[in-house]
CSV table of C-alpha atoms in Angstrom, one decimal:
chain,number,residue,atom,x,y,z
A,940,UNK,CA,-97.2,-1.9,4.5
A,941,UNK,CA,-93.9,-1.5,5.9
A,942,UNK,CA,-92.6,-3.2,2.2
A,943,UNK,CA,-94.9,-0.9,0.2
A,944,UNK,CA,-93.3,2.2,2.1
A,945,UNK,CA,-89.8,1.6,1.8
A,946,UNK,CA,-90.0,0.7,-2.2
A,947,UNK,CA,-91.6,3.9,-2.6
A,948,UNK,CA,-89.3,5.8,-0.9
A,949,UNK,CA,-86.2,4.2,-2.3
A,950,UNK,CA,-88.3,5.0,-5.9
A,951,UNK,CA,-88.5,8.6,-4.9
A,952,UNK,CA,-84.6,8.9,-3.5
A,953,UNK,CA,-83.6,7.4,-7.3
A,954,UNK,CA,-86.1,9.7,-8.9
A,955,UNK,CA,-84.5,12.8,-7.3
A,956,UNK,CA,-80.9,11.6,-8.1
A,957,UNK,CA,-81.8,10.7,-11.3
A,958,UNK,CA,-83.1,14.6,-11.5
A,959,UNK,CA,-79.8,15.7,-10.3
A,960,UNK,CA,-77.9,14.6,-12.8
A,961,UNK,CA,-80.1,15.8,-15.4
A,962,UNK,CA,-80.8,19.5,-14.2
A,963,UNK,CA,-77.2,20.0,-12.8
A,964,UNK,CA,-75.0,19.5,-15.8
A,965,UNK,CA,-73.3,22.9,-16.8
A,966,UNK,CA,-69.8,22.3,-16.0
A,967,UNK,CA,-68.9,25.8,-16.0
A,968,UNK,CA,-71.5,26.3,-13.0
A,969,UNK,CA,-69.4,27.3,-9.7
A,970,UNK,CA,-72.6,26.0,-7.8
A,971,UNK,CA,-73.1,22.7,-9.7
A,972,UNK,CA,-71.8,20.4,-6.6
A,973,UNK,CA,-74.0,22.5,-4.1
A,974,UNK,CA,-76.6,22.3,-6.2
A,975,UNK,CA,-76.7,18.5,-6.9
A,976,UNK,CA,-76.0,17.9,-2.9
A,977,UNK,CA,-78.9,19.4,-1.9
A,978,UNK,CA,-81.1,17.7,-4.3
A,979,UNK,CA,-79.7,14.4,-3.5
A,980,UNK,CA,-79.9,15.4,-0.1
A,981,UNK,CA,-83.5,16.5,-0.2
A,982,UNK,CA,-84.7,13.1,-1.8
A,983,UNK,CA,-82.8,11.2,0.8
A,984,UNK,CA,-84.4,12.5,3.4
A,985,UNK,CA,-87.4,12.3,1.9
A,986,UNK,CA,-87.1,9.1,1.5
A,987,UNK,CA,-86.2,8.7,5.2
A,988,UNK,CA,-89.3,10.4,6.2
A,989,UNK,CA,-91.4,8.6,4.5
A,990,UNK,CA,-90.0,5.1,5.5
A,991,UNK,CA,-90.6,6.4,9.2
A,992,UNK,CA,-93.8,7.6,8.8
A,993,UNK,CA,-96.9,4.7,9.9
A,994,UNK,CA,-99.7,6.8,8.1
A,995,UNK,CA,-100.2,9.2,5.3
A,996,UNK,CA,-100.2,12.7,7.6
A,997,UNK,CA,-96.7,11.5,9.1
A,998,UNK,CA,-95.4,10.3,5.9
A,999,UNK,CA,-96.2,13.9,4.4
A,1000,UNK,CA,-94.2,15.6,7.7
A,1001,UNK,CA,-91.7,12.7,7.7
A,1002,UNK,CA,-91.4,13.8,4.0
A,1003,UNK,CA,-91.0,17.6,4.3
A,1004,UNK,CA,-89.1,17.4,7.5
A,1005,UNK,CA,-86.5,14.9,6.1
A,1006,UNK,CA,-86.1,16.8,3.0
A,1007,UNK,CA,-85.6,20.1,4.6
A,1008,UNK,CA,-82.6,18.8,6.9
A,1009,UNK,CA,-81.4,16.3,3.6
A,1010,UNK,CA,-81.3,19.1,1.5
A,1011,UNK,CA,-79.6,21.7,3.9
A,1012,UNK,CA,-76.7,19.3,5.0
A,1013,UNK,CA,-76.4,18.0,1.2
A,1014,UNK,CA,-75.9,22.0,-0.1
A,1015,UNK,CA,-73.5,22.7,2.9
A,1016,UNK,CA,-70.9,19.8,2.0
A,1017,UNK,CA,-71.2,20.8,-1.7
A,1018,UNK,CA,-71.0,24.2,-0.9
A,1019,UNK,CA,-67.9,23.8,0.8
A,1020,UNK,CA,-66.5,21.5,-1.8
A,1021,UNK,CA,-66.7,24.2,-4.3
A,1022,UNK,CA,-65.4,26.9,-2.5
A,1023,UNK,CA,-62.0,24.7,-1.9
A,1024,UNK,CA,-62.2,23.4,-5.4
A,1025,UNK,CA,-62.0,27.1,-6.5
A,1026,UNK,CA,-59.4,27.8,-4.3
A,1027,UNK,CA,-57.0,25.0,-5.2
A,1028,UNK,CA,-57.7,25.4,-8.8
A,1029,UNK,CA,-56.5,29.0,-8.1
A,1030,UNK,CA,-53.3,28.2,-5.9
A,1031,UNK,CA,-51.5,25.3,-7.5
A,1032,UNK,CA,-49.9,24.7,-10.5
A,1033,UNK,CA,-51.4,23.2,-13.9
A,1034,UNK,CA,-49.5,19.6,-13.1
A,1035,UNK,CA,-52.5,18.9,-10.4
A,1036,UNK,CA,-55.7,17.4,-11.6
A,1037,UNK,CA,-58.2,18.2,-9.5
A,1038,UNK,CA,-62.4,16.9,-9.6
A,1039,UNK,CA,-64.8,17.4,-7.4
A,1040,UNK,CA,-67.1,14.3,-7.5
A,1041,UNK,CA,-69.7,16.4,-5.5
A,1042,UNK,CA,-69.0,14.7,-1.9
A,1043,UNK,CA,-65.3,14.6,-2.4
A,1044,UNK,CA,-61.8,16.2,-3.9
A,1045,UNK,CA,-59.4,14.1,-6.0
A,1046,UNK,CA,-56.2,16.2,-6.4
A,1047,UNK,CA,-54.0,13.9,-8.7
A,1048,UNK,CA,-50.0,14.5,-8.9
A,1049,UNK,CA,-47.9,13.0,-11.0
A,1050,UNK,CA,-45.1,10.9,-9.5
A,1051,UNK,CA,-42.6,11.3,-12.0
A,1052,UNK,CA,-42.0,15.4,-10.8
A,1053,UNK,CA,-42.4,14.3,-7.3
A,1054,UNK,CA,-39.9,11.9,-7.1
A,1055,UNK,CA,-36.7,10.4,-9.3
A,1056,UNK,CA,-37.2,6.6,-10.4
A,1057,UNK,CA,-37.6,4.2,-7.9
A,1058,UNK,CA,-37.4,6.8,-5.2
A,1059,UNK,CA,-39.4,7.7,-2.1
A,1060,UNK,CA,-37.2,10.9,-2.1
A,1061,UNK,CA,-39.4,14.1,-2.9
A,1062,UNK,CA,-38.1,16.3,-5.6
A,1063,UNK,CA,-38.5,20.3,-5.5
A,1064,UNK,CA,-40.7,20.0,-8.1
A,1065,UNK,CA,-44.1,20.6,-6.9
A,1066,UNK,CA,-43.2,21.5,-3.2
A,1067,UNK,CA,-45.0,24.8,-3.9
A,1068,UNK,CA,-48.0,22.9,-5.0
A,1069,UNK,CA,-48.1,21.0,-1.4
A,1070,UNK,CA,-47.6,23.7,0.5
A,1071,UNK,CA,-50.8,25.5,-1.2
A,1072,UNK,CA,-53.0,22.0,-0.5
A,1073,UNK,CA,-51.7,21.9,2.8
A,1074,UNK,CA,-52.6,25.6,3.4
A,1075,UNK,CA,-56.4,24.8,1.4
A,1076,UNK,CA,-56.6,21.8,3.6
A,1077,UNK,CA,-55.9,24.6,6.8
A,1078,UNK,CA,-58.3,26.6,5.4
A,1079,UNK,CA,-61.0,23.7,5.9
A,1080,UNK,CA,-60.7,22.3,8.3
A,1081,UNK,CA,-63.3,20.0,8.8
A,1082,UNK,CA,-62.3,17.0,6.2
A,1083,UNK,CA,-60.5,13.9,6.1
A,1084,UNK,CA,-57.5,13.2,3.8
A,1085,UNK,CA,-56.4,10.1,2.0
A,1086,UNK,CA,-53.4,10.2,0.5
A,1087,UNK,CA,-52.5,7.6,-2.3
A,1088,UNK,CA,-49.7,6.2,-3.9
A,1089,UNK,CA,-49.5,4.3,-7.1
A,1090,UNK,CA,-47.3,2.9,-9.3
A,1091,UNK,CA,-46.9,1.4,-12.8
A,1092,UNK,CA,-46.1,-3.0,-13.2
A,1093,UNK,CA,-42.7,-2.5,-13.9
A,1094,UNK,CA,-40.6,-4.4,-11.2
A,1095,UNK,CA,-42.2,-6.5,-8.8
A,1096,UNK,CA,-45.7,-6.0,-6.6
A,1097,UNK,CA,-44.0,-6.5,-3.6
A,1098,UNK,CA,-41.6,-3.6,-4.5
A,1099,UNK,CA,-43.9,-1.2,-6.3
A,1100,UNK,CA,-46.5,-1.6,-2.7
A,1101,UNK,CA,-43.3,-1.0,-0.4
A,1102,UNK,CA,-42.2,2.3,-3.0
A,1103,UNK,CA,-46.3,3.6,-3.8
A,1104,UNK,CA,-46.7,3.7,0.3
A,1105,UNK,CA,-43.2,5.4,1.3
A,1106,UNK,CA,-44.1,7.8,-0.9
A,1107,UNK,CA,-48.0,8.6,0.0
A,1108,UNK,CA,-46.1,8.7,3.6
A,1109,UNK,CA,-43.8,11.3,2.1
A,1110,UNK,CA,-46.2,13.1,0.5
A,1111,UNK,CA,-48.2,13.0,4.2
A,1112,UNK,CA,-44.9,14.2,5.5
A,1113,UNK,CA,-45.0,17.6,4.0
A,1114,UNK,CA,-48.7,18.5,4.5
A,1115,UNK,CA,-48.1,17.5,7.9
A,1116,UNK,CA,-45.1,19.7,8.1
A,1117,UNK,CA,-47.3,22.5,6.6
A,1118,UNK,CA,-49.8,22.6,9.5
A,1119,UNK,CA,-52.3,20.0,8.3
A,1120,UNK,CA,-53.1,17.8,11.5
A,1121,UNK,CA,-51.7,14.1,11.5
A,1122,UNK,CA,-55.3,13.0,12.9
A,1123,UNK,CA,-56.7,14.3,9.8
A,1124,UNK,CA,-54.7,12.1,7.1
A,1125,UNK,CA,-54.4,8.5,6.0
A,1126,UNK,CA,-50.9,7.4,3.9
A,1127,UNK,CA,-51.7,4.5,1.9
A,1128,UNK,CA,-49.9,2.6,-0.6
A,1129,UNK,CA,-51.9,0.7,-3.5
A,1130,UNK,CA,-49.2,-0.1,-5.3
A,1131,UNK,CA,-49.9,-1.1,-9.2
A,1132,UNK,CA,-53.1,-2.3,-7.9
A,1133,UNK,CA,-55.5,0.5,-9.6
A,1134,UNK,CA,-54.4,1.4,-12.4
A,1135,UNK,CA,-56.4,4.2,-14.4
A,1136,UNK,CA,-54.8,3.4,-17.7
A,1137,UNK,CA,-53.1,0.6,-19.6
A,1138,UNK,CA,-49.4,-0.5,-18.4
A,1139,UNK,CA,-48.8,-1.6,-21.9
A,1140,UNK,CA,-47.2,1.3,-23.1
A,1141,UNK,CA,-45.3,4.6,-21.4
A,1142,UNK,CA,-48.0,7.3,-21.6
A,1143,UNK,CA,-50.2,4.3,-20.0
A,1144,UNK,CA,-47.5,3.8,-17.3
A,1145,UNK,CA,-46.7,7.3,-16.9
A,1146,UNK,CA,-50.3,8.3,-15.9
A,1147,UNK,CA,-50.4,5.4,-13.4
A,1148,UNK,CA,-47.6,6.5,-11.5
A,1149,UNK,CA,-49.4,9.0,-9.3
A,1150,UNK,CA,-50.5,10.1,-6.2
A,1151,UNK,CA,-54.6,10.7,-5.2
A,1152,UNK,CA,-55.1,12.8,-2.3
A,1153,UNK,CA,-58.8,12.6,-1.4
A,1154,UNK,CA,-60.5,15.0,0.5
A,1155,UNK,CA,-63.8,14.3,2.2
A,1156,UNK,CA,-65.7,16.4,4.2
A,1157,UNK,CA,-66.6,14.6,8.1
A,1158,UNK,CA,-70.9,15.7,7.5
């Protein structure tokens, strides 16, 4: 019994994510991430509530209930994702690449204008850019912020891990200095560990040397 419920309920969590991603596609929708929380969030707790439940009628409230609180904290992450998405799309420059994966923000700079070659220094470059994430990340409060640093091969991994993490640190640095709360970030250094294109050639390399900072909201 126990068995029978919990593959049904995992089967009804994948059928509601499944629906997710086929209902909540337009890309030009300011609501898409909301929209596809709350559905995931709803067949979650679905799911929940019917794993809990030890006969049909509790099941059915397990069911409702679950979905109801699923769905209402799925929307309000995604909700909040979206309204900071907009913001920082608004407020930085067109050299930050930001996504929204729908329970997280990427914001992707490019190392080369933050710092010189083989440097941990921070160029003027995109200061202004910083200064607006740091002020977003004020403005919302209630996340948690990796930031990432990466590098190309060139040179050896030993070197490019001690460089890609003195400059996430830096990078930490100046939101820090802008307000954000140290308890809030992470500095990590990957070094040429992840690379998110091919180190054969310089466009390749170019794009690898870069720095993710993620932003996840705490629930």
């Amino acid at each position: 019994m126990i068995l029978s419920k919990m593959t049904f309920a995992v089967a009804l969590s994948g059928v509601l994510v499944l629906s997710a991603c086929d209902t909540v596609t337009d890309p030009n929708n300011p609501n898409r991430n909301a929209q596809t929380a709350a559905i995931v969030g709803a067949g979650l707790g679905a799911a929940v509530g019917i794993a809990r439940g030890d006969s049909a009628g509790e099941r059915n409230r397990g069911a409702v209930l679950g979905a109801l609180v699923g769905a209402g904290l799925g929307a309000g992450v995604g909700t909040l994702l979206d309204r900071q998405e907009a913001e920082l799309r608004q407020q930085m420059g067109s050299n930050a690449q930001i996504v929204n994966t729908g329970s997280q923000l990427i914001v992707t700079l490019p190392q080369d204008i933050l710092f010189d070659t083989g440097s941990a220094a921070l160029s003027g470059g995109l200061r202004s850019d910083l200064n607006a994430l740091a002020a977003s990340m004020n403005n919302f409060p209630n996340s948690t912020v990796n930031v990432i640093g990466h590098t190309d091969s060139d040179g050896t991994a030993a070197f490019n891990q001690d460089l890609s993490a003195r400059r996430a640190q830096a990078v930490s640095s100046v939101l820090i200095q802008s307000g954000v709360s140290a308890n809030r970030i992470r500095s990590i250094g990957r070094g040429e560990d992840a690379p998110i294109a091919s180190n054969l050639n310089a466009e390749g390399k170019r794009q690898n040397r870069r720095v993710e900072i993620t932003i996840t909201p705490n629930g």
